[in-house]
C-alpha atoms as a PDB file:
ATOM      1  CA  UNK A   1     124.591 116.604 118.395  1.00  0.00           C
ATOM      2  CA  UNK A   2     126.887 115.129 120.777  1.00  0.00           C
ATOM      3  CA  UNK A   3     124.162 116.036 123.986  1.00  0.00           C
ATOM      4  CA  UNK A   4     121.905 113.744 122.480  1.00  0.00           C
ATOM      5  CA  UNK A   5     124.633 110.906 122.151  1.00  0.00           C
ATOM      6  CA  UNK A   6     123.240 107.775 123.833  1.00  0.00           C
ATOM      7  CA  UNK A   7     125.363 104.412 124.782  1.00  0.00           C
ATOM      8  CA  UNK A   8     123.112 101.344 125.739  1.00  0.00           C
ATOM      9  CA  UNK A   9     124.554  98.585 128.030  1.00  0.00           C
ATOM     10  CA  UNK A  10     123.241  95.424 128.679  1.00  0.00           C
ATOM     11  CA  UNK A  11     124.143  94.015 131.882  1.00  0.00           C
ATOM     12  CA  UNK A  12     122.717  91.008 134.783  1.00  0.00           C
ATOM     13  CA  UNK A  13     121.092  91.146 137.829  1.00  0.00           C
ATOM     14  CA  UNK A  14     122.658  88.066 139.530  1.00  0.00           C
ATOM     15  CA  UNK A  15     120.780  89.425 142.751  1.00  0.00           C
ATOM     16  CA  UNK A  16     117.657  88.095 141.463  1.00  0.00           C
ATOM     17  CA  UNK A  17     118.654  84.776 139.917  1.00  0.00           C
ATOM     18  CA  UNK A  18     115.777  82.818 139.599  1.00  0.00           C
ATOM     19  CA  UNK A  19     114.769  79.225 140.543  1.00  0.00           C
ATOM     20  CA  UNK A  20     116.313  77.797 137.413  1.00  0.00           C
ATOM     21  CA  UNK A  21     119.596  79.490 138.239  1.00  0.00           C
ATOM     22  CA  UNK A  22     119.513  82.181 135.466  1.00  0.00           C
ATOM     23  CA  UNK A  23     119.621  85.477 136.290  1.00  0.00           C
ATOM     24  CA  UNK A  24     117.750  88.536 134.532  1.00  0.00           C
ATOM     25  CA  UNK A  25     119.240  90.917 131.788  1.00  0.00           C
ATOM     26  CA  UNK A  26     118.498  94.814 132.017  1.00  0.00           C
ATOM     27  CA  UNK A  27     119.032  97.415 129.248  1.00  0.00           C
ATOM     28  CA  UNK A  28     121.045 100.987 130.393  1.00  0.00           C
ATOM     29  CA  UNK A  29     120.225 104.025 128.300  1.00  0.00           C
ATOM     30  CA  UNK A  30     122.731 106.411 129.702  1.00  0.00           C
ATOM     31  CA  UNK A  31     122.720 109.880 127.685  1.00  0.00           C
ATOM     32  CA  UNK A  32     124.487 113.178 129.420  1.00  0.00           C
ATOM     33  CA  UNK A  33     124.891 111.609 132.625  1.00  0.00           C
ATOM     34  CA  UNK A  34     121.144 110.487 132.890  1.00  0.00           C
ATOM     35  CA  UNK A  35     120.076 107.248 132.979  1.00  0.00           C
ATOM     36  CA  UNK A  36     117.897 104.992 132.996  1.00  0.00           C
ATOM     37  CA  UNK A  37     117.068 100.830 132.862  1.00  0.00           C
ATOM     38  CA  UNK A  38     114.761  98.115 132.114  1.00  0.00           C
ATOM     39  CA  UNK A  39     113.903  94.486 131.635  1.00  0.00           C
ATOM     40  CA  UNK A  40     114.691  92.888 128.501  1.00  0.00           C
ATOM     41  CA  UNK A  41     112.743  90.246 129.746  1.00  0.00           C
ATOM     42  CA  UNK A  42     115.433  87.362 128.936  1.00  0.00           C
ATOM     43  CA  UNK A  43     117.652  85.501 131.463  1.00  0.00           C
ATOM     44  CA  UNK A  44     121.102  83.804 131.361  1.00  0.00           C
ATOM     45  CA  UNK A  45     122.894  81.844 133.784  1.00  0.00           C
ATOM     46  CA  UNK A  46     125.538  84.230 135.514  1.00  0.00           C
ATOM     47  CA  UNK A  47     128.499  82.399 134.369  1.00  0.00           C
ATOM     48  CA  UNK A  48     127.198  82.334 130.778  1.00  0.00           C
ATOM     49  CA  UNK A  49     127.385  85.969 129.998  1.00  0.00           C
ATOM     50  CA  UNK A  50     130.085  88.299 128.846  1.00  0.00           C
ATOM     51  CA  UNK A  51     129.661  91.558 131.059  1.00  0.00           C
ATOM     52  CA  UNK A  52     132.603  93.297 128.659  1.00  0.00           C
ATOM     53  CA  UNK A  53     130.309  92.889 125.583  1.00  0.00           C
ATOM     54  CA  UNK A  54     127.241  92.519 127.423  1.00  0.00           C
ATOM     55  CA  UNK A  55     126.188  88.992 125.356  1.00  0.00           C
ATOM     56  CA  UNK A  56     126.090  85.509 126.261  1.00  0.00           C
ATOM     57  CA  UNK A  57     129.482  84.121 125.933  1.00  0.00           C
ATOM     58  CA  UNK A  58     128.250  80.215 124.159  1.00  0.00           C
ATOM     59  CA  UNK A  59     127.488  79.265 120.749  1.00  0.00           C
ATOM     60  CA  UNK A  60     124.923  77.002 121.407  1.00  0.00           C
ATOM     61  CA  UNK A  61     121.555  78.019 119.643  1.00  0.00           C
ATOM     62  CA  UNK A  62     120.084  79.600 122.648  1.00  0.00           C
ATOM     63  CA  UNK A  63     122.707  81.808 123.286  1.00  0.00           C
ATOM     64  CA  UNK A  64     122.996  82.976 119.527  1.00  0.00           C
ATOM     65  CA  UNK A  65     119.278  83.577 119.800  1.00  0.00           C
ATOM     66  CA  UNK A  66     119.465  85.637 123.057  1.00  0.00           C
ATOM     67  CA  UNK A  67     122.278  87.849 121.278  1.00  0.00           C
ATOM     68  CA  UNK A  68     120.392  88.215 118.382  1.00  0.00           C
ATOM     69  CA  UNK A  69     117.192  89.532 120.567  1.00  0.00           C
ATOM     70  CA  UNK A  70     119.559  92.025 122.080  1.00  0.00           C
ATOM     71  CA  UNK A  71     121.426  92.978 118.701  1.00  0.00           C
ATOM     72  CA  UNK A  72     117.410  93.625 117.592  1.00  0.00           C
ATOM     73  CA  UNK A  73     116.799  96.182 120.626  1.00  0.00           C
ATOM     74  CA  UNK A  74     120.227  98.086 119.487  1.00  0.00           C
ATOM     75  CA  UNK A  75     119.186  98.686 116.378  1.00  0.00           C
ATOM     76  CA  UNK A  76     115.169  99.372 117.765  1.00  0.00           C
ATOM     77  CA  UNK A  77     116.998 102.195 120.016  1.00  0.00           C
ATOM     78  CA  UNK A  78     119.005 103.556 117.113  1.00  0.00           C
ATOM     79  CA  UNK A  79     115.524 103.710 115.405  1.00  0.00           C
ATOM     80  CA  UNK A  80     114.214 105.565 117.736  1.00  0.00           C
ATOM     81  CA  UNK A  81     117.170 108.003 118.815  1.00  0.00           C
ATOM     82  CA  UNK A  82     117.065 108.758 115.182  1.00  0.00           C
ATOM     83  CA  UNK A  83     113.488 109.501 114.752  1.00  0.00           C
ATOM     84  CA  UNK A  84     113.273 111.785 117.913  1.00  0.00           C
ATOM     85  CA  UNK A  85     116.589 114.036 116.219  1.00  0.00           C
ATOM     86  CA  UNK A  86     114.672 113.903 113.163  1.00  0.00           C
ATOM     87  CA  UNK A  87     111.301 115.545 114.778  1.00  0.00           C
ATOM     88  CA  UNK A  88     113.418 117.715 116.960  1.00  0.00           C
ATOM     89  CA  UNK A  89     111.755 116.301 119.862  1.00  0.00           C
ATOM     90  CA  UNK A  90     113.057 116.256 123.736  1.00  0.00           C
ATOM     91  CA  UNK A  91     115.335 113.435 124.133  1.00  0.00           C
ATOM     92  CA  UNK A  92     116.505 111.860 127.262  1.00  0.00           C
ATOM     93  CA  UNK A  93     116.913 108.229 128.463  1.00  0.00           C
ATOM     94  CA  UNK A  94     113.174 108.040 129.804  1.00  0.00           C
ATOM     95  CA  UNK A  95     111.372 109.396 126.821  1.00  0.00           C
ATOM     96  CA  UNK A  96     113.617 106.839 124.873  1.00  0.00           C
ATOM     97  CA  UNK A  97     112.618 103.558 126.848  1.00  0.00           C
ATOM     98  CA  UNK A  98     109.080 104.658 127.159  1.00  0.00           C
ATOM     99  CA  UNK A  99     108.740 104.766 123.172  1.00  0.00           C
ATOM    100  CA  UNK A 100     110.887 101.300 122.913  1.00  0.00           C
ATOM    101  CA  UNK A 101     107.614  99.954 125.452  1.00  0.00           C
ATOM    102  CA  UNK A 102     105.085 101.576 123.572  1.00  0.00           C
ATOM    103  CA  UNK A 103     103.978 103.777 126.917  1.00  0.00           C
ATOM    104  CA  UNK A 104     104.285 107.085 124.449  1.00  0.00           C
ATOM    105  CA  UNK A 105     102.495 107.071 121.174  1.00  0.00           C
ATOM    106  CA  UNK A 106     104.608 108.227 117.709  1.00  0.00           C
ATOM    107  CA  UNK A 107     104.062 111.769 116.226  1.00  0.00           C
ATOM    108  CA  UNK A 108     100.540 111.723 114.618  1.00  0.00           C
ATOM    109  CA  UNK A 109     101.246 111.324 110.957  1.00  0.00           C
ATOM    110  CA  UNK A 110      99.866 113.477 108.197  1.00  0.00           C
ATOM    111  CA  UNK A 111      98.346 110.697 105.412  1.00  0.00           C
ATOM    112  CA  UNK A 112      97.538 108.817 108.974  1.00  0.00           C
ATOM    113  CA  UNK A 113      95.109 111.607 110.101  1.00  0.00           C
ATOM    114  CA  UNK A 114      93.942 112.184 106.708  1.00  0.00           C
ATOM    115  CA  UNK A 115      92.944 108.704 106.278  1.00  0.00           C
ATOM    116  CA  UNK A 116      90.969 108.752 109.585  1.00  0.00           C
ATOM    117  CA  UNK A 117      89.095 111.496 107.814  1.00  0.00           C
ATOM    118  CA  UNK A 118      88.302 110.010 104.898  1.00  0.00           C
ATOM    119  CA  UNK A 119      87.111 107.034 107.167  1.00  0.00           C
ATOM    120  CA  UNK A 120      84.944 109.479 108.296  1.00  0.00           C
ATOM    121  CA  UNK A 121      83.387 110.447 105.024  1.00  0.00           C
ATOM    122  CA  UNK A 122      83.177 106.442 103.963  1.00  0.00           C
ATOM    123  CA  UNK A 123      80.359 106.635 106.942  1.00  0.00           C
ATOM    124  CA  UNK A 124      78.443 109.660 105.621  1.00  0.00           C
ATOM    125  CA  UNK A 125      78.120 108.162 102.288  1.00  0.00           C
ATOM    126  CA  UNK A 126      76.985 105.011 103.976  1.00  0.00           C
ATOM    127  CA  UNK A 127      74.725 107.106 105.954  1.00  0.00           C
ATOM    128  CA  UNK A 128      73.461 108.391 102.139  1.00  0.00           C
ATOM    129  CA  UNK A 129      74.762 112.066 103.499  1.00  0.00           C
ATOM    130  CA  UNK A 130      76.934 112.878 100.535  1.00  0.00           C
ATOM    131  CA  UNK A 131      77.507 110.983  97.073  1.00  0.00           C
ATOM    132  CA  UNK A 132      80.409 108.369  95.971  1.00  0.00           C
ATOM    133  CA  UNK A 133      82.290 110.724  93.651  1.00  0.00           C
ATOM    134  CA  UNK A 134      82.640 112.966  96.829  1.00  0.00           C
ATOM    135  CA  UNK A 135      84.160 109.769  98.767  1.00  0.00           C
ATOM    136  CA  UNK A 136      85.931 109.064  95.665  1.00  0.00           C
ATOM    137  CA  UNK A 137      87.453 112.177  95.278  1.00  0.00           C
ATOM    138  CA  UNK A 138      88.683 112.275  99.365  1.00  0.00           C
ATOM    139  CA  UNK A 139      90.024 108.812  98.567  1.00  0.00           C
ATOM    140  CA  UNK A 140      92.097 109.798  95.489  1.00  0.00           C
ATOM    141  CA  UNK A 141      93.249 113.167  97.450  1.00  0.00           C
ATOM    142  CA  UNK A 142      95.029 111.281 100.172  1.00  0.00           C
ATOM    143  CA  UNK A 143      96.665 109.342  97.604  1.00  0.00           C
ATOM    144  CA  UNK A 144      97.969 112.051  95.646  1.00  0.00           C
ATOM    145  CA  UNK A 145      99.041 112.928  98.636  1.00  0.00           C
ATOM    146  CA  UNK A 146     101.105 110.059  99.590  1.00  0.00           C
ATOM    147  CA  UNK A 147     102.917 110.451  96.056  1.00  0.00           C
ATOM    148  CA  UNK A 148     103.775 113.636  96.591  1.00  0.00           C
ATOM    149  CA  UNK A 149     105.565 113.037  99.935  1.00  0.00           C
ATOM    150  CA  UNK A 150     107.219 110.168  98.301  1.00  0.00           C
ATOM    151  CA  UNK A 151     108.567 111.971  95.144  1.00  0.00           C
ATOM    152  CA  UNK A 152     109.701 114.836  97.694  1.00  0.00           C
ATOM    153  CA  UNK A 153     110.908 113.569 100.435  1.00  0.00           C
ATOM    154  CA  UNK A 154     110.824 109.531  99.438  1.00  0.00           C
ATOM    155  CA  UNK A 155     109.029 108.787 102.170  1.00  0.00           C
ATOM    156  CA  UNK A 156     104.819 108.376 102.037  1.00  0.00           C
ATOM    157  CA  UNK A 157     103.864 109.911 105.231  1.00  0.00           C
ATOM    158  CA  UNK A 158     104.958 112.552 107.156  1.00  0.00           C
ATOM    159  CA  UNK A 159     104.389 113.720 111.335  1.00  0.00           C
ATOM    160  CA  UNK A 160     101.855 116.418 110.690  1.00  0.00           C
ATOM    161  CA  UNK A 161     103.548 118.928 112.565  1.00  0.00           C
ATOM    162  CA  UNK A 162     106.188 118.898 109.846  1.00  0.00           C
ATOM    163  CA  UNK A 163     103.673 120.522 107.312  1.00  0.00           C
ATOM    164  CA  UNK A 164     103.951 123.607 106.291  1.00  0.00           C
ATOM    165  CA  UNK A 165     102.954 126.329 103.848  1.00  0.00           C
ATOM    166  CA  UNK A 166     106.207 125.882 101.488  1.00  0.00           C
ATOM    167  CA  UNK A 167     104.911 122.534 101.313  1.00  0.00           C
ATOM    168  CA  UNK A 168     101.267 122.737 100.956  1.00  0.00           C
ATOM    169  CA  UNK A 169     102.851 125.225  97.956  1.00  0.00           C
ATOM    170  CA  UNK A 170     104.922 122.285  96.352  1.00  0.00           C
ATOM    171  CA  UNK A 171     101.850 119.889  96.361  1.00  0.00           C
ATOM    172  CA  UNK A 172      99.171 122.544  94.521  1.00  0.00           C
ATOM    173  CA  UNK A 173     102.321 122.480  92.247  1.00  0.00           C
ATOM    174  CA  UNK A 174     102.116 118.490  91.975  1.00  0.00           C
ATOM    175  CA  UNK A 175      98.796 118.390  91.156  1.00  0.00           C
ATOM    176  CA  UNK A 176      98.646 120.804  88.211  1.00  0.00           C
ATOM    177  CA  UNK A 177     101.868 119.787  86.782  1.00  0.00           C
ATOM    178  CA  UNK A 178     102.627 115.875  87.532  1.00  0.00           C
ATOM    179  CA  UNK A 179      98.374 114.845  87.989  1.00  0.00           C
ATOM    180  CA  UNK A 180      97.521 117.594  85.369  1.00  0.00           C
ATOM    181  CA  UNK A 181      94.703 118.603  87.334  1.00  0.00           C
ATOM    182  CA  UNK A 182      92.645 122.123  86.047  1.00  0.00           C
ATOM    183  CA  UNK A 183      92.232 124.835  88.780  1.00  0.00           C
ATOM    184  CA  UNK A 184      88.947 123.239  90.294  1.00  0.00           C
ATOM    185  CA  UNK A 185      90.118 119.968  90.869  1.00  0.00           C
ATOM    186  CA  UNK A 186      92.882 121.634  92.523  1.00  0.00           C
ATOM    187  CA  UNK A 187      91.114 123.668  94.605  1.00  0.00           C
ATOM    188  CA  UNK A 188      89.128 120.976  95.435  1.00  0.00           C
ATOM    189  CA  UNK A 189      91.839 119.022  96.446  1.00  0.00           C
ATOM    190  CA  UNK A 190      93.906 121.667  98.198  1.00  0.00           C
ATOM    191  CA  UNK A 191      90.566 122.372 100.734  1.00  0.00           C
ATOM    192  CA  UNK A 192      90.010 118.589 101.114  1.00  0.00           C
ATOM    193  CA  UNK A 193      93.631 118.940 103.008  1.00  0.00           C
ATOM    194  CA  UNK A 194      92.756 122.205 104.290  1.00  0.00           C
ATOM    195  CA  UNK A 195      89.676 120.006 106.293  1.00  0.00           C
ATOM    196  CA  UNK A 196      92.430 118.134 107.672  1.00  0.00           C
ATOM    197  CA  UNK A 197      94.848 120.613 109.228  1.00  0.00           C
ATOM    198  CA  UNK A 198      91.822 122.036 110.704  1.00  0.00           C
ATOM    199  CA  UNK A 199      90.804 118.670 112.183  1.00  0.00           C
ATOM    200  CA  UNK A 200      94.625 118.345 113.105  1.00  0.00           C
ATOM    201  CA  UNK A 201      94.570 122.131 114.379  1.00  0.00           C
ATOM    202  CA  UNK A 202      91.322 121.029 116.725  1.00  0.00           C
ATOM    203  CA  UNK A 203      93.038 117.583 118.300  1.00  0.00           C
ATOM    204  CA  UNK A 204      96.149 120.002 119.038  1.00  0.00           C
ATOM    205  CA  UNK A 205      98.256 117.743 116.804  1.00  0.00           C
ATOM    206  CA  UNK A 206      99.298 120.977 114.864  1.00  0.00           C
ATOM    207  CA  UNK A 207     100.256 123.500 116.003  1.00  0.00           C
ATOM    208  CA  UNK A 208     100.186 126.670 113.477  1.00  0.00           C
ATOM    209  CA  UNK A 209      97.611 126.901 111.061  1.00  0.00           C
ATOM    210  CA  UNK A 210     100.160 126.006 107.120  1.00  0.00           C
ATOM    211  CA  UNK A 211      97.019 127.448 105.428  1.00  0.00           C
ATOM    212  CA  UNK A 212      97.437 131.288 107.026  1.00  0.00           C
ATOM    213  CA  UNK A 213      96.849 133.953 104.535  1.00  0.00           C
ATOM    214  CA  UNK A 214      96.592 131.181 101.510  1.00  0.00           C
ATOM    215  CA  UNK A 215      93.495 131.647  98.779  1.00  0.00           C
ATOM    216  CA  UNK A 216      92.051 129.677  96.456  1.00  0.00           C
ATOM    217  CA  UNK A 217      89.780 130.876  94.014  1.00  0.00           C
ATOM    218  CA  UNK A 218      87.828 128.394  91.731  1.00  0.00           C
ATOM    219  CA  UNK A 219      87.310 128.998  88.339  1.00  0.00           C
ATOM    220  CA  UNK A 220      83.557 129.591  87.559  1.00  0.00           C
ATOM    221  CA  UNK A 221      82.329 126.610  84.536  1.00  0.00           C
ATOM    222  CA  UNK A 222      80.112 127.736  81.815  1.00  0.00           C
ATOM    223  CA  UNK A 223      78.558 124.754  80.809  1.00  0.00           C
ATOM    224  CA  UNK A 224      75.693 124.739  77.704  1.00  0.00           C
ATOM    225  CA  UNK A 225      72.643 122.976  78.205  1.00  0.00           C
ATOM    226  CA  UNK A 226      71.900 119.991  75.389  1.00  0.00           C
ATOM    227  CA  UNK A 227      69.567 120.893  72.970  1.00  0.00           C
ATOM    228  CA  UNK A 228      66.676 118.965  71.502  1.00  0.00           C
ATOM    229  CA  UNK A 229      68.453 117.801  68.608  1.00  0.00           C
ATOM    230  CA  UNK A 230      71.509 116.228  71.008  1.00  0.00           C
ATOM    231  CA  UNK A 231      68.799 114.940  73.592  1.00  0.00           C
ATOM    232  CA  UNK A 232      67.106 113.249  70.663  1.00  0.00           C
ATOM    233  CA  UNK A 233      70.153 111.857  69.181  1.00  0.00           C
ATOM    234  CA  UNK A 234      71.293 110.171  72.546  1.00  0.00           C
ATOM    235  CA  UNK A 235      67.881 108.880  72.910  1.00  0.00           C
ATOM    236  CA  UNK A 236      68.274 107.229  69.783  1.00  0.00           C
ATOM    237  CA  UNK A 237      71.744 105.695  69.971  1.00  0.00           C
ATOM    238  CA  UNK A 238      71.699 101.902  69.677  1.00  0.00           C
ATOM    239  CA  UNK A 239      73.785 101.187  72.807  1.00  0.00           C
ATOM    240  CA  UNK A 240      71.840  97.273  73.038  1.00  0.00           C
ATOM    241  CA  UNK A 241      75.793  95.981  72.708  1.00  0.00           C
ATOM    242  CA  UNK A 242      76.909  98.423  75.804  1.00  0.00           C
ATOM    243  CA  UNK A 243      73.966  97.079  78.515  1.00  0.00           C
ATOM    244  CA  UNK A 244      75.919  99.077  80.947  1.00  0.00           C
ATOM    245  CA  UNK A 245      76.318 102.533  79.140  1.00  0.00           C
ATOM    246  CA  UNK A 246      72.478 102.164  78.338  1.00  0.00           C
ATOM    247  CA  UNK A 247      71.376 102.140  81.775  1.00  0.00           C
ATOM    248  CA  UNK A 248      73.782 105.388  82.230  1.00  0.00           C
ATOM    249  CA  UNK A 249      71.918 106.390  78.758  1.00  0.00           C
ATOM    250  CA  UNK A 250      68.717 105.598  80.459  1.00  0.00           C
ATOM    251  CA  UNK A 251      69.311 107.292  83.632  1.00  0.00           C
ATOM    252  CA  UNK A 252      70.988 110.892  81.906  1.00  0.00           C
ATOM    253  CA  UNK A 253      67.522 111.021  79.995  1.00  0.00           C
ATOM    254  CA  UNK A 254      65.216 110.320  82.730  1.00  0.00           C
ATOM    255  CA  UNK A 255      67.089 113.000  84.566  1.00  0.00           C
ATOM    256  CA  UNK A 256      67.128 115.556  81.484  1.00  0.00           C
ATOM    257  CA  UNK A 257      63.151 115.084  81.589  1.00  0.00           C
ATOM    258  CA  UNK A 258      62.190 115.345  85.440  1.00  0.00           C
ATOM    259  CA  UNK A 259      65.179 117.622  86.635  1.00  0.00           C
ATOM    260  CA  UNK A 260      66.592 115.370  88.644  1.00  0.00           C
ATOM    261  CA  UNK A 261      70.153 115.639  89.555  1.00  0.00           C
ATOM    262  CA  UNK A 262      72.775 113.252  88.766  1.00  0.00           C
ATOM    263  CA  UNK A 263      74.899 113.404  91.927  1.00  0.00           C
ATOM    264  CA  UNK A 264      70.834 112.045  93.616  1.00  0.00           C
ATOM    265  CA  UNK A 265      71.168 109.219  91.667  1.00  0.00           C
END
């Protein structure tokens, strides 16, 4: 969009030449008339510099290393005019040299936020508040999910802002199809990043809620109880080769006789 055209001049400031005789360099971002400047923090000596191309005129290894430095903020600009068309945000000259300092933060990134909630979950299992194929699970969600965005869009993150339902759609379609998940572990999976738009929803990082008017329904799991016969075969099995599977052995049969559940193990 030719408003949001930008031209970036590098120019000197022989007005404040220093004590060793070089004077400071300053970056313009001019776009629709506005502008705006800053320090590159590099000097030159006045006679040294090119105004037409804005780069030090020698070839001497300092001055190839100063026009290198400058080439580097060109292309950090570009990166950055690019990214804010991308995201539809406001651009002007300000907002552009304020994310080239690092004085405004980037978009808040989907796999970013759901990673600081699975850091969250790493402390209630330390805490003993929930088990390790929970954490597990959370874990291996957020990965999924960084596949997904990478098979889709070839990228492995995404601003979080950006997500929506068509989306959320596409990845319940990932995991049955490309992970071969059954309906409960999709479920599962699909509420794990429900949890996170929600978080997202409460920070104000989002916006609209990508889950409106979605439902999932898990399937309900019939599963037989083992019989005496089975319990007594287990018991039985030689597993003195398999130390590890015997203490699992062990453990399933001490549970089977004092009702203890697995996932307090």
């Amino acid at each position: 969009m030719q408003e949001n055209y930008f031209t970036l001049t590098f120019m000197i400031r022989k007005a404040q030449q220093k004590r060793s005789g070089e004077v400071p360099i300053f970056a313009r971002i001019t776009i629709s008339g506005q502008r705006t400047e800053f320090n590159v923090n590099r000097s030159v000596d006045a006679d040294n510099w090119n105004a037409a191309k804005g780069m030090a005129k020698g070839r001497s290894k300092k001055d190839l290393e100063l026009n290198k430095y400058l080439d580097s903020i060109r292309v950090r600009l570009s990166e950055i005019h690019s990214k804010l068309i991308q995201d539809e945000e406001a651009i002007n000259p300000i907002i552009m040299k304020n994310y080239y300092l690092g004085k405004i933060a980037g978009p808040r990134m989907l796999c970013e936020v759901f990673t600081g909630v699975v850091a969250q979950y790493k402390e209630k299992l330390d805490c003993g508040d929930i088990c390790n194929s929970t954490y597990l699970r959370w874990e291996r969600c957020v990965k999924y999910l960084s596949e997904f965005l990478m098979k889709r869009d070839g990228v492995p993150d995404i601003p979080i802002k950006k997500l929506t339902g068509g989306m959320i759609d596409d990845f319940e379609h990932f995991l049955r199809v490309t992970k071969e998940n059954g309906n409960n572990a999709a479920v599962k999976y699909l509420r794990y990043l429900k949890k996170v738009t929600r978080v997202a929803i409460a920070n104000k990082w989002l916006e609209d809620d990508p889950f409106i008017e979605k439902r999932y329904t898990r399937t309900e799991a019939h599963r037989e109880a083992v019989n005496e016969a089975e319990l007594v075969r287990i018991m039985t099995l030689d597993l003195s080769d398999f130390p590890r599977l015997e203490r699992v052995r062990d453990i399933f049969i001490f549970c089977c006789f004092t009702f203890v559940a697995l996932t307090n193990v």
